[in-house]
Amino acid sequence: MSLKDIIAPFSVWKRALEKPYTNRKPIETRPGADRYRGFHQNAIDQCIGCGTCEEICQNNAIDLVPLEGKTSSHGDSGLRPKIDYGRCCWCALCVDICPTGSLGMSNEYIWITTDPEDFRFIPGGESKPWDDRAEGYRRAEGYDLLEAERVEMPMLSFEESQKSFIEMVQGYSKEQAMEEADRCVACGICIATCPAHMDVPAYIEAIRNDDMGEGLKIVYNANPLPASCGRVCSHACEYVCAMKHKGEAISIRWLKRYIIDQIYLGDYKEILKSADESNGKKIAVIGSGPGGLSAAYYLRLLGYEITVFDANEKAGGMLRYGIPEYRLPYEQVDKDVEYIRQLGVTINQDLKIGVDRDFKSLYDEYDAIFFSTGLKDPYGLEIAGEDLPGVQSGLDILDEVTKGKTPDIGKSVVVVGGGNVAMDAARTSRRYGAEVTILYRRREVDMPADEEEIHESQGEGCKLVTQAIPLRVEKGDSTRLKLFFGMAEMVDQGEGQRPKPVLIEGSEEVIECDSVITAIGQEADYSFIPEEIGKNLVFNRGMVQINEFRQTGDSKIFAGGDIANRKRDAISAIADGHSAAKGIDIYLTNFKEK
Amino acid sequence: MVKEKENSKFPPLVDGKSQYDLTSGKYLRVWQGPQHPGITGNMSLELTICGDEIIDCKTHVGYLHRGFEKLMERRKYIQCFPVVCRICVPEPDFNEYLFAACTEELAGIQIPERAEWIRTLNLEMARLTSFLMWIGGQAGSFGMGTIGQWTVTLRDYMLDLFEELTGGRIYHMYMLPGGVRADFPPGWINKLLDTLKTVEKTLDDVELAMMHNAVFKMRAKGLGIITPDMVDKYGITGPNARAAGVARDIRKDSPYLVYDKLDFEIVTGTKSDAYGRCEVRIKEMYQSIDLIRQIVEKMPKEGPFFTKLPNVLHWRIPAGHTYKRAECTRGEYGFYVQSDGSDKPRRTYVRGPSYTHAVALMEHLAIRTNIADTAGLMVSLHTYPPEIER
């Protein structure tokens, strides 16, 4: 103890002269820091209600609830997060993981109310003073809990691909598939959009668990043609994927393909459920495309005896005869078809109803009929010179190639059309060494073909001319044909209507070519249905009218696929087949003939 | 321990237990806590006194049990991240760091270099902030409330910095598996350096007013002496051990993060009584300030602060187990994490230094001290009950 020890404590007095630390106006609110994790904000229109915030919340403070004025639509569940601030721990993991980036936190932390229920609300859905606050917690640049970019798919280079019919997409390895499957947030937004409502998150989880058998079961629950669909599905699911809001959608289609590629056809029987015992009822299915095969598969599982009638040499319909091998190898169609055949479905090939067999006899012999005969008759261009040799339809070219013939297209080809058939015909022509020009009457953004088809066709050297309207075809001088076309301008048709291409007078141009391939759409042929039965069916703009169970005006006849479904893709046809199977089962179980 | 004297008013000891008879009227049993301001946090002391001297002390914990270790068994790894910081309120960052480090080791993840520097900076800030709170308790328990007011204000300045960096004042939730959540905001480093100057200046005043205070010296010197031979016996770590001359500091002994790149010496004392421990802690505060300045100077100025993780929603960690430890203000803080290969930790065990200091050691040191000194003694052991009961 020293004198210093007695005196030193008095040094505290010198601080009496200093400015006080404390706030002189305690009533004044102090704003939170710029990054403060305060009450939530949600950009309600940007949010898709995927529920990833709910999934990561460790306190179960977030609940996805319906919000007035929001309805569910493709890519939006219609639900919005409701946050219980009695449970919220303000960790902001929900903000970090939000795939759309709609969720954030304001820097507001003071809010006084006497009703405890007030502390449970839908941010953005119920107006709060901090809704527009710029300050608050946001996920920082350089920190991310999700991977925005997809695992790149190994593909043949364009130099190689345009020389052969080898499958262009080479498929994921196990590591790649698992990495891609890992990106999925399992929100299930895709399930509602998939026409067949496939349980996508469940089979992606099976990939993560490396359980291919489980994956196959889940896939077959809603889709009996996965080897084909895993390659050429129009993947509506990927357009609504929550991850697409962040970057690239999950490669759902390629992941489905990965599962199928891992399992030999011979092992399917052990994994998948077998057909119920026969119930003695017989169903005729006309057409062996995706719709017909899907109906046949699900009806067979229920114990019905199925006979499929098909006009072609091999089953698969447009999957086989309309899609080139570089996109969908025939052995993959075989794999799908073969399993359905193994299940006990009889498929009669080379048998055209209306020619080789009478529709009426089927109607009398079978308990129900499902027909999914597709669109086969191509539309004509309706221009002069259309009947000259060298003008052919895209579908015919694709059909010939499938049958092993070399199409007579010459050295230069003009393809007219902007859909997938046009792209297929153009790229097939490239593979036969032709110079290809694609003419489309609207803009590139209006093209109905898949984005990647357009991209790949250009990559392989097909020249695209948009806003071009064919005028007439004439005999060529050095080449077989000359195609005259005019340029079009897009004329606005008012709100909700797509702009219409209108020919610019005097803008005529000419291309010399050996072939003009038309691919501007096709229509159905119902001539096989006799008048007495056909009068009960209702047709609307070339399509058969059906109810939700795909039942036509004649209660015994069901229909699906392109002839009844405006989406006109394989997966919609598969969904139709599945629904029709349910419909036929309900019809045959519950309704007796009067 | 005071030697037994004849005619002692203390009851005889048999097998280390005091043989007193409560019915004799000579002894009184009182409870101190759990709401007594002299108790650090929610625990209580059951004291048996004779006059104003303590002849027996039993510690009671269990008022703050929230079952964190169990909660984590039902949460995915990423969901444990907001939970762990709550294990210790005044110094949550060590929980964040250790849980993240365990997860990273089990998952085989290497975080970017800059993230390691930022984490070290964060931990040193946490140490300084925690010590500032401790001074408040230590000074207050001996009737020097003014000093406590100074340092709690300083702590608030530190919390301002945490708020600006992490978005939270108390629970920072900043160090997560993979790195840290954000980079420094603009101008933040300068503000940090300014704040350190303020803290340093006030610390000089604190030293003068507290360590050179006759009253404090009289009361703190000789109170709760920890001898070097008790260190291993009681599992004593941190400043409590270092004040006894035992030079143990995990930052030096098994350096983690970037401590091997920093220049510092282990602070030791010669006698671990309440005063000696105080001296060591105040020196360690100056050390923390120096370390923060070193970090700011030496750390890479740019670069990533977070490494890409697998999707945290279904992140599975390979089976294994690990123990990671770090030097917090109270001593060795440790996390043991065991993974069974699933997406949730199978078992997490948290070693809080307060467990050894506040229970067995306190029971031992309290005996034959004056009841008025219990609070000062307890604070001098620097214990935080939340980490006793995980």
PDB file of N, CA and C in Angstrom, chain A residues 379-388 390-392 414-417 439 441 468-475 481-486 503 508-509 511 513 515-520:
ATOM      1  N   TYR A 379     -49.438 -29.411 -92.785  1.00  0.00           N
ATOM      2  CA  TYR A 379     -50.079 -28.302 -93.481  1.00  0.00           C
ATOM      3  C   TYR A 379     -49.248 -27.954 -94.720  1.00  0.00           C
ATOM      4  N   GLY A 380     -49.928 -27.559 -95.775  1.00  0.00           N
ATOM      5  CA  GLY A 380     -49.200 -27.109 -96.959  1.00  0.00           C
ATOM      6  C   GLY A 380     -48.887 -25.631 -96.853  1.00  0.00           C
ATOM      7  N   LEU A 381     -47.963 -25.152 -97.709  1.00  0.00           N
ATOM      8  CA  LEU A 381     -47.594 -23.734 -97.673  1.00  0.00           C
ATOM      9  C   LEU A 381     -48.643 -22.855 -98.336  1.00  0.00           C
ATOM     10  N   GLU A 382     -49.486 -23.521 -99.209  1.00  0.00           N
ATOM     11  CA  GLU A 382     -50.528 -22.791 -99.945  1.00  0.00           C
ATOM     12  C   GLU A 382     -49.919 -21.702-100.842  1.00  0.00           C
ATOM     13  N   ILE A 383     -48.825 -22.052-101.493  1.00  0.00           N
ATOM     14  CA  ILE A 383     -48.227 -21.093-102.435  1.00  0.00           C
ATOM     15  C   ILE A 383     -47.996 -21.789-103.773  1.00  0.00           C
ATOM     16  N   ALA A 384     -47.773 -20.999-104.785  1.00  0.00           N
ATOM     17  CA  ALA A 384     -47.569 -21.562-106.123  1.00  0.00           C
ATOM     18  C   ALA A 384     -46.279 -22.366-106.158  1.00  0.00           C
ATOM     19  N   GLY A 385     -46.290 -23.475-106.892  1.00  0.00           N
ATOM     20  CA  GLY A 385     -45.091 -24.295-107.066  1.00  0.00           C
ATOM     21  C   GLY A 385     -44.894 -25.303-105.953  1.00  0.00           C
ATOM     22  N   GLU A 386     -45.891 -25.397-105.069  1.00  0.00           N
ATOM     23  CA  GLU A 386     -45.745 -26.286-103.915  1.00  0.00           C
ATOM     24  C   GLU A 386     -45.661 -27.759-104.321  1.00  0.00           C
ATOM     25  N   ASP A 387     -46.208 -28.051-105.518  1.00  0.00           N
ATOM     26  CA  ASP A 387     -46.223 -29.452-105.936  1.00  0.00           C
ATOM     27  C   ASP A 387     -45.001 -29.837-106.789  1.00  0.00           C
ATOM     28  N   LEU A 388     -44.055 -28.910-106.912  1.00  0.00           N
ATOM     29  CA  LEU A 388     -42.856 -29.239-107.688  1.00  0.00           C
ATOM     30  C   LEU A 388     -42.038 -30.312-106.976  1.00  0.00           C
ATOM     31  N   GLY A 390     -39.124 -31.890-105.045  1.00  0.00           N
ATOM     32  CA  GLY A 390     -38.149 -31.202-104.192  1.00  0.00           C
ATOM     33  C   GLY A 390     -38.816 -30.447-103.058  1.00  0.00           C
ATOM     34  N   VAL A 391     -40.134 -30.225-103.143  1.00  0.00           N
ATOM     35  CA  VAL A 391     -40.841 -29.628-102.010  1.00  0.00           C
ATOM     36  C   VAL A 391     -41.413 -30.784-101.190  1.00  0.00           C
ATOM     37  N   GLN A 392     -40.987 -30.918 -99.958  1.00  0.00           N
ATOM     38  CA  GLN A 392     -41.433 -32.050 -99.146  1.00  0.00           C
ATOM     39  C   GLN A 392     -41.688 -31.586 -97.713  1.00  0.00           C
ATOM     40  N   VAL A 414     -33.965 -25.341 -97.930  1.00  0.00           N
ATOM     41  CA  VAL A 414     -34.606 -24.269 -97.174  1.00  0.00           C
ATOM     42  C   VAL A 414     -35.715 -24.912 -96.351  1.00  0.00           C
ATOM     43  N   VAL A 415     -35.653 -24.700 -95.050  1.00  0.00           N
ATOM     44  CA  VAL A 415     -36.696 -25.237 -94.174  1.00  0.00           C
ATOM     45  C   VAL A 415     -37.618 -24.075 -93.813  1.00  0.00           C
ATOM     46  N   VAL A 416     -38.917 -24.274 -93.996  1.00  0.00           N
ATOM     47  CA  VAL A 416     -39.865 -23.222 -93.658  1.00  0.00           C
ATOM     48  C   VAL A 416     -40.590 -23.618 -92.377  1.00  0.00           C
ATOM     49  N   GLY A 417     -40.453 -22.798 -91.351  1.00  0.00           N
ATOM     50  CA  GLY A 417     -41.116 -23.091 -90.079  1.00  0.00           C
ATOM     51  C   GLY A 417     -40.204 -22.753 -88.914  1.00  0.00           C
ATOM     52  N   LEU A 439     -36.356 -20.477 -92.773  1.00  0.00           N
ATOM     53  CA  LEU A 439     -37.162 -19.270 -92.929  1.00  0.00           C
ATOM     54  C   LEU A 439     -38.280 -19.306 -91.899  1.00  0.00           C
ATOM     55  N   ARG A 441     -41.525 -16.809 -90.272  1.00  0.00           N
ATOM     56  CA  ARG A 441     -42.226 -15.569 -90.606  1.00  0.00           C
ATOM     57  C   ARG A 441     -42.295 -14.549 -89.463  1.00  0.00           C
ATOM     58  N   ALA A 468     -39.624 -13.747 -92.592  1.00  0.00           N
ATOM     59  CA  ALA A 468     -39.573 -14.037 -94.023  1.00  0.00           C
ATOM     60  C   ALA A 468     -40.786 -14.877 -94.394  1.00  0.00           C
ATOM     61  N   ILE A 469     -41.556 -14.418 -95.395  1.00  0.00           N
ATOM     62  CA  ILE A 469     -42.770 -15.124 -95.800  1.00  0.00           C
ATOM     63  C   ILE A 469     -42.574 -15.706 -97.201  1.00  0.00           C
ATOM     64  N   PRO A 470     -42.663 -17.072 -97.334  1.00  0.00           N
ATOM     65  CA  PRO A 470     -42.505 -17.680 -98.664  1.00  0.00           C
ATOM     66  C   PRO A 470     -43.621 -17.192 -99.602  1.00  0.00           C
ATOM     67  N   LEU A 471     -43.237 -16.878-100.862  1.00  0.00           N
ATOM     68  CA  LEU A 471     -44.228 -16.368-101.813  1.00  0.00           C
ATOM     69  C   LEU A 471     -44.559 -17.393-102.905  1.00  0.00           C
ATOM     70  N   ARG A 472     -43.517 -17.974-103.508  1.00  0.00           N
ATOM     71  CA  ARG A 472     -43.760 -19.001-104.521  1.00  0.00           C
ATOM     72  C   ARG A 472     -42.482 -19.801-104.730  1.00  0.00           C
ATOM     73  N   VAL A 473     -42.674 -20.983-105.303  1.00  0.00           N
ATOM     74  CA  VAL A 473     -41.530 -21.834-105.630  1.00  0.00           C
ATOM     75  C   VAL A 473     -41.504 -21.998-107.139  1.00  0.00           C
ATOM     76  N   GLU A 474     -40.310 -21.879-107.669  1.00  0.00           N
ATOM     77  CA  GLU A 474     -40.174 -22.087-109.115  1.00  0.00           C
ATOM     78  C   GLU A 474     -39.052 -23.051-109.382  1.00  0.00           C
ATOM     79  N   LYS A 475     -39.039 -23.571-110.575  1.00  0.00           N
ATOM     80  CA  LYS A 475     -37.921 -24.439-110.977  1.00  0.00           C
ATOM     81  C   LYS A 475     -36.648 -23.610-111.028  1.00  0.00           C
ATOM     82  N   LEU A 481     -34.613 -25.943-107.333  1.00  0.00           N
ATOM     83  CA  LEU A 481     -35.720 -25.016-107.068  1.00  0.00           C
ATOM     84  C   LEU A 481     -35.221 -23.601-106.813  1.00  0.00           C
ATOM     85  N   LYS A 482     -36.168 -22.678-106.893  1.00  0.00           N
ATOM     86  CA  LYS A 482     -35.915 -21.296-106.456  1.00  0.00           C
ATOM     87  C   LYS A 482     -37.087 -20.923-105.557  1.00  0.00           C
ATOM     88  N   LEU A 483     -36.779 -20.471-104.362  1.00  0.00           N
ATOM     89  CA  LEU A 483     -37.855 -20.071-103.446  1.00  0.00           C
ATOM     90  C   LEU A 483     -37.861 -18.553-103.343  1.00  0.00           C
ATOM     91  N   PHE A 484     -38.982 -17.968-103.692  1.00  0.00           N
ATOM     92  CA  PHE A 484     -39.128 -16.516-103.574  1.00  0.00           C
ATOM     93  C   PHE A 484     -39.807 -16.215-102.240  1.00  0.00           C
ATOM     94  N   PHE A 485     -39.236 -15.266-101.510  1.00  0.00           N
ATOM     95  CA  PHE A 485     -39.880 -14.895-100.239  1.00  0.00           C
ATOM     96  C   PHE A 485     -39.811 -13.386-100.043  1.00  0.00           C
ATOM     97  N   GLY A 486     -40.763 -12.911 -99.242  1.00  0.00           N
ATOM     98  CA  GLY A 486     -40.781 -11.490 -98.942  1.00  0.00           C
ATOM     99  C   GLY A 486     -40.516 -11.267 -97.461  1.00  0.00           C
ATOM    100  N   LEU A 503     -46.583  -8.774 -94.736  1.00  0.00           N
ATOM    101  CA  LEU A 503     -45.618  -8.702 -95.835  1.00  0.00           C
ATOM    102  C   LEU A 503     -45.330  -7.243 -96.207  1.00  0.00           C
ATOM    103  N   GLU A 508     -39.287  -8.550-102.267  1.00  0.00           N
ATOM    104  CA  GLU A 508     -39.060  -9.936-102.702  1.00  0.00           C
ATOM    105  C   GLU A 508     -37.568 -10.291-102.779  1.00  0.00           C
ATOM    106  N   GLU A 509     -37.266 -11.493-102.264  1.00  0.00           N
ATOM    107  CA  GLU A 509     -35.900 -12.023-102.373  1.00  0.00           C
ATOM    108  C   GLU A 509     -35.998 -13.455-102.841  1.00  0.00           C
ATOM    109  N   ILE A 511     -34.012 -17.473-102.966  1.00  0.00           N
ATOM    110  CA  ILE A 511     -32.929 -18.402-102.594  1.00  0.00           C
ATOM    111  C   ILE A 511     -32.974 -19.555-103.580  1.00  0.00           C
ATOM    112  N   CYS A 513     -32.196 -23.363-104.241  1.00  0.00           N
ATOM    113  CA  CYS A 513     -32.016 -24.537-103.391  1.00  0.00           C
ATOM    114  C   CYS A 513     -32.489 -25.789-104.103  1.00  0.00           C
ATOM    115  N   SER A 515     -34.012 -28.306-102.226  1.00  0.00           N
ATOM    116  CA  SER A 515     -35.233 -28.775-101.559  1.00  0.00           C
ATOM    117  C   SER A 515     -35.850 -27.653-100.740  1.00  0.00           C
ATOM    118  N   VAL A 516     -37.182 -27.672-100.677  1.00  0.00           N
ATOM    119  CA  VAL A 516     -37.879 -26.824 -99.729  1.00  0.00           C
ATOM    120  C   VAL A 516     -38.605 -27.773 -98.774  1.00  0.00           C
ATOM    121  N   ILE A 517     -38.252 -27.672 -97.512  1.00  0.00           N
ATOM    122  CA  ILE A 517     -38.877 -28.564 -96.530  1.00  0.00           C
ATOM    123  C   ILE A 517     -39.866 -27.748 -95.709  1.00  0.00           C
ATOM    124  N   THR A 518     -41.109 -28.172 -95.710  1.00  0.00           N
ATOM    125  CA  THR A 518     -42.128 -27.419 -94.987  1.00  0.00           C
ATOM    126  C   THR A 518     -42.359 -28.050 -93.627  1.00  0.00           C
ATOM    127  N   ALA A 519     -42.382 -27.211 -92.617  1.00  0.00           N
ATOM    128  CA  ALA A 519     -42.631 -27.693 -91.244  1.00  0.00           C
ATOM    129  C   ALA A 519     -43.379 -26.602 -90.510  1.00  0.00           C
ATOM    130  N   ILE A 520     -44.601 -26.334 -90.985  1.00  0.00           N
ATOM    131  CA  ILE A 520     -45.371 -25.240 -90.378  1.00  0.00           C
ATOM    132  C   ILE A 520     -46.564 -25.780 -89.604  1.00  0.00           C
TER     133      ILE A 520
END
